[in-house]
Backbone as a chain_set.jsonl record, in Angstrom:
{"seq": "XXXXXXXXXXXXXXXXXXXXXXXXXXXXXXXXXXXXXXXXXXXXXXXXXXXXXXXXXXXXXXXXXXXXXXXXXXXXXXXXXXXXXXXX", "coords": {"N": [[39.098, -110.523, 13.47], [38.011, -113.025, 13.463], [39.917, -114.661, 12.233], [42.089, -114.482, 13.971], [40.888, -115.588, 16.322], [40.346, -118.14, 15.357], [42.941, -119.056, 15.05], [43.889, -119.159, 17.667], [42.207, -121.062, 18.684], [42.967, -123.335, 17.123], [45.621, -123.578, 18.106], [45.187, -124.109, 20.776], [43.913, -126.509, 20.579], [41.295, -127.196, 20.998], [37.697, -127.058, 20.728], [35.827, -124.674, 18.784], [33.675, -123.591, 20.127], [34.361, -124.044, 22.693], [36.748, -122.796, 23.2], [36.669, -120.151, 22.005], [35.079, -118.337, 23.608], [36.92, -117.598, 25.488], [38.755, -115.966, 24.228], [39.837, -112.782, 23.677], [40.339, -110.013, 21.657], [42.339, -107.229, 21.112], [43.143, -105.315, 18.95], [45.263, -102.86, 17.502], [44.595, -101.688, 15.134], [41.864, -101.296, 14.913], [39.398, -98.832, 15.452], [39.505, -96.861, 18.451], [37.654, -98.068, 21.181], [36.352, -100.28, 20.038], [36.529, -103.634, 20.293], [37.213, -107.144, 20.11], [35.773, -110.462, 20.491], [35.11, -113.93, 20.598], [35.44, -114.09, 17.842], [34.26, -111.939, 16.626], [33.731, -108.328, 16.252], [33.253, -106.271, 18.994], [31.562, -103.591, 20.452], [32.575, -101.174, 23.022], [30.304, -100.543, 24.856], [28.925, -103.029, 24.82], [30.768, -104.815, 25.905], [31.11, -103.701, 28.435], [28.512, -104.11, 29.481], [28.465, -106.899, 29.458], [30.505, -107.55, 31.296], [29.881, -106.102, 33.654], [27.161, -106.161, 33.846], [23.905, -105.629, 32.419], [22.704, -103.245, 33.3], [24.856, -101.533, 33.553], [25.617, -100.784, 30.977], [25.369, -98.087, 30.146], [27.571, -96.83, 31.195], [29.816, -97.677, 29.605], [28.793, -96.568, 27.183], [28.986, -93.785, 27.722], [31.746, -93.523, 28.212], [32.794, -94.118, 25.706], [31.596, -92.119, 24.166], [32.753, -89.85, 25.316], [35.414, -90.246, 24.676], [35.23, -90.001, 21.859], [34.402, -87.344, 21.689], [36.708, -86.022, 22.564], [38.543, -86.795, 20.596], [37.323, -85.546, 18.319], [37.524, -82.848, 19.093], [40.386, -82.561, 19.107], [40.818, -83.02, 16.415], [39.437, -80.832, 15.257], [40.875, -78.696, 16.433], [43.342, -79.018, 15.242], [42.681, -78.576, 12.561], [41.824, -75.889, 12.725], [44.203, -74.712, 13.482], [45.851, -75.211, 11.227], [44.329, -73.753, 9.354], [44.75, -71.135, 10.328], [47.481, -70.814, 9.959], [47.59, -70.859, 7.206], [46.503, -68.424, 6.583], [48.301, -66.457, 7.327]], "CA": [[38.863, -111.09, 14.708], [37.741, -114.416, 13.274], [41.218, -115.364, 11.891], [42.922, -114.518, 15.245], [40.244, -116.497, 17.126], [40.531, -119.47, 14.801], [44.35, -119.408, 15.283], [44.035, -119.592, 19.029], [41.497, -122.357, 18.812], [43.85, -124.321, 16.702], [46.765, -123.665, 19.041], [44.669, -124.71, 22.051], [43.49, -127.921, 20.275], [39.927, -127.462, 21.446], [36.651, -126.75, 19.783], [35.609, -123.266, 18.679], [32.706, -123.306, 21.188], [34.998, -124.199, 24.036], [37.938, -121.862, 23.289], [36.419, -118.853, 21.565], [34.676, -117.447, 24.717], [38.118, -117.113, 26.243], [39.638, -115.108, 23.336], [39.506, -111.346, 23.54], [41.325, -109.394, 20.729], [42.435, -105.767, 21.2], [44.053, -104.776, 17.93], [45.4, -101.363, 17.445], [44.074, -101.202, 13.855], [40.502, -101.043, 15.077], [39.331, -97.6, 16.173], [39.302, -96.928, 19.864], [36.221, -98.353, 21.527], [35.792, -101.455, 19.455], [37.376, -104.689, 20.452], [36.591, -108.405, 19.762], [35.659, -111.685, 21.225], [34.375, -114.922, 19.923], [35.52, -113.984, 16.466], [33.55, -110.711, 16.121], [34.008, -107.033, 16.948], [32.252, -105.872, 20.11], [31.775, -102.258, 20.986], [32.729, -101.019, 24.43], [29.113, -100.702, 25.719], [28.567, -104.399, 24.954], [31.754, -105.358, 26.8], [30.807, -103.186, 29.791], [27.28, -104.798, 29.904], [28.91, -108.324, 29.723], [31.372, -107.608, 32.499], [29.28, -105.56, 34.892], [25.688, -106.316, 33.888], [23.285, -104.732, 31.492], [22.487, -101.949, 33.919], [26.109, -100.698, 33.451], [25.865, -100.423, 29.614], [25.541, -96.666, 30.021], [29.019, -96.432, 31.486], [30.512, -97.873, 28.341], [28.423, -95.644, 26.23], [29.505, -92.485, 28.165], [33.158, -93.503, 27.99], [32.98, -94.111, 24.277], [31.138, -90.812, 23.664], [33.749, -88.917, 25.856], [36.608, -90.402, 23.843], [34.916, -89.489, 20.545], [34.487, -85.929, 21.733], [38.145, -85.607, 22.694], [39.11, -86.987, 19.239], [36.741, -84.502, 17.523], [38.144, -81.597, 19.475], [41.681, -82.596, 18.603], [40.809, -82.819, 14.882], [39.065, -79.426, 14.997], [42.075, -77.851, 16.831], [44.351, -79.196, 14.153], [42.173, -77.911, 11.349], [41.909, -74.461, 13.011], [45.688, -74.305, 13.49], [46.24, -75.274, 9.881], [43.665, -72.653, 8.72], [45.431, -69.99, 10.769], [48.856, -70.788, 9.362], [47.404, -70.536, 5.809], [46.178, -67.039, 6.505], [49.469, -65.583, 7.494]], "C": [[38.709, -112.671, 14.494], [39.035, -115.235, 13.028], [42.074, -115.506, 13.19], [42.274, -115.59, 16.231], [40.43, -117.936, 16.684], [41.979, -119.976, 15.141], [44.588, -119.873, 16.693], [43.33, -120.844, 19.317], [42.367, -123.451, 18.294], [45.021, -124.624, 17.588], [46.361, -124.406, 20.34], [44.311, -126.123, 21.856], [42.119, -128.226, 20.772], [38.942, -127.142, 20.376], [36.446, -125.231, 19.867], [34.795, -122.858, 19.868], [33.31, -123.242, 22.484], [36.082, -123.049, 24.224], [37.551, -120.42, 22.996], [35.966, -117.84, 22.677], [35.718, -116.919, 25.538], [39.06, -116.146, 25.531], [39.152, -113.775, 23.274], [40.631, -110.696, 22.722], [41.257, -107.915, 20.873], [43.403, -105.267, 20.233], [44.114, -103.306, 17.806], [44.847, -100.821, 16.147], [42.546, -100.804, 13.941], [40.287, -99.746, 15.924], [39.029, -97.847, 17.66], [37.797, -97.14, 20.218], [35.626, -99.553, 20.89], [36.894, -102.562, 19.518], [36.646, -106.038, 20.004], [36.65, -109.599, 20.652], [34.844, -112.643, 20.426], [34.365, -114.754, 18.359], [34.867, -112.78, 15.811], [33.939, -109.485, 16.89], [32.868, -106.747, 17.876], [32.591, -104.488, 20.5], [31.802, -102.166, 22.586], [31.447, -101.16, 25.286], [28.698, -102.233, 25.884], [29.512, -105.164, 25.941], [31.405, -104.973, 28.236], [29.564, -103.918, 30.355], [27.585, -106.267, 30.209], [29.588, -108.398, 31.025], [30.635, -107.261, 33.721], [27.808, -105.688, 34.918], [25.101, -105.253, 32.949], [22.987, -103.335, 32.019], [23.713, -101.008, 33.841], [26.463, -100.393, 31.949], [26.125, -98.951, 29.365], [26.922, -96.11, 30.281], [29.869, -96.565, 30.29], [30.162, -96.909, 27.3], [28.993, -94.205, 26.51], [31.019, -92.476, 27.913], [33.543, -93.422, 26.537], [32.676, -92.679, 23.694], [32.171, -89.711, 24.088], [35.044, -89.007, 24.97], [36.403, -89.837, 22.403], [34.942, -87.965, 20.624], [35.929, -85.393, 21.826], [38.816, -85.697, 21.273], [38.626, -85.943, 18.277], [37.393, -83.238, 17.808], [39.591, -81.471, 19.013], [41.748, -82.345, 17.075], [40.42, -81.336, 14.542], [40.127, -78.463, 15.366], [43.104, -77.856, 15.723], [43.984, -78.341, 12.908], [42.198, -76.307, 11.538], [43.313, -73.92, 12.91], [46.142, -74.312, 12.084], [45.646, -74.085, 9.1], [44.417, -71.313, 9.109], [46.745, -69.773, 10.168], [48.684, -70.409, 7.861], [46.993, -69.143, 5.584], [47.313, -66.092, 6.491], [50.262, -65.271, 6.162]], "O": [[39.227, -113.473, 15.271], [39.204, -116.338, 13.548], [42.689, -116.546, 13.43], [42.986, -116.367, 16.867], [40.64, -118.833, 17.5], [42.187, -121.145, 15.467], [45.343, -120.813, 16.942], [43.797, -121.644, 20.129], [42.511, -124.461, 18.983], [45.376, -125.783, 17.8], [47.116, -125.208, 20.89], [44.368, -126.912, 22.799], [41.78, -129.394, 20.962], [39.318, -126.969, 19.216], [36.82, -124.585, 20.846], [35.142, -121.902, 20.562], [32.867, -122.48, 23.344], [36.232, -122.472, 25.301], [38.05, -119.521, 23.672], [36.389, -116.684, 22.694], [35.532, -115.924, 26.237], [39.998, -115.597, 26.109], [38.026, -113.601, 22.809], [41.796, -110.836, 23.095], [40.163, -107.361, 20.762], [44.463, -104.8, 20.65], [43.124, -102.598, 17.986], [44.639, -99.613, 16.035], [42.054, -100.051, 13.1], [40.91, -99.582, 16.973], [38.42, -98.839, 18.06], [36.879, -96.527, 19.673], [34.465, -99.857, 21.163], [37.968, -102.459, 18.925], [35.505, -105.958, 19.549], [37.537, -109.7, 21.5], [33.976, -112.237, 19.654], [33.445, -115.199, 17.673], [34.914, -112.621, 14.591], [34.412, -109.563, 18.023], [31.694, -106.957, 17.57], [33.735, -104.188, 20.843], [31.171, -102.938, 23.308], [31.481, -101.818, 26.325], [28.2, -102.64, 26.933], [29.073, -106.035, 26.693], [31.404, -105.815, 29.134], [29.539, -104.299, 31.525], [27.007, -106.824, 31.142], [29.258, -109.272, 31.827], [30.699, -107.97, 34.725], [27.202, -105.353, 35.936], [25.669, -104.186, 32.717], [23.017, -102.36, 31.267], [23.577, -99.803, 34.05], [27.51, -99.799, 31.691], [26.947, -98.576, 28.529], [27.368, -95.116, 29.707], [30.605, -95.635, 29.964], [31.034, -96.43, 26.575], [29.426, -93.524, 25.58], [31.528, -91.466, 27.426], [34.501, -92.742, 26.173], [33.414, -92.152, 22.862], [32.428, -88.775, 23.332], [35.645, -88.0, 24.595], [37.327, -89.264, 21.826], [35.461, -87.33, 19.705], [36.267, -84.392, 21.194], [39.538, -84.796, 20.847], [39.418, -85.464, 17.466], [37.81, -82.551, 16.875], [40.0, -80.398, 18.57], [42.579, -81.6, 16.557], [41.009, -80.708, 13.662], [40.294, -77.461, 14.67], [43.649, -76.822, 15.337], [44.763, -77.576, 12.339], [42.545, -75.557, 10.626], [43.576, -72.855, 12.35], [46.854, -73.368, 11.739], [46.337, -73.471, 8.287], [44.663, -70.48, 8.237], [47.112, -68.634, 9.881], [49.538, -69.716, 7.307], [47.115, -68.666, 4.456], [47.329, -65.086, 5.782], [51.258, -64.548, 6.191]]}, "num_chains": 1, "name": "protein.A"}
């Protein structure tokens, strides 16, 4: 996050304090639900609270929990399928 933010600051020709708040990084290498701004990784609930207000933090937490449940179920289904194939 920091390297990307620093590169944008250099390209913009401004100070870190002025440019960094405008830089949001959404890399695909970071697990779903974690993105960055101002040179650091920020989880979805923090972003939700920043955009919509602290009272909306729960929306981000629920979305992230739902995504994690889906991923866990996909993993379990794959493991079960592999185990069933190994029994045949």
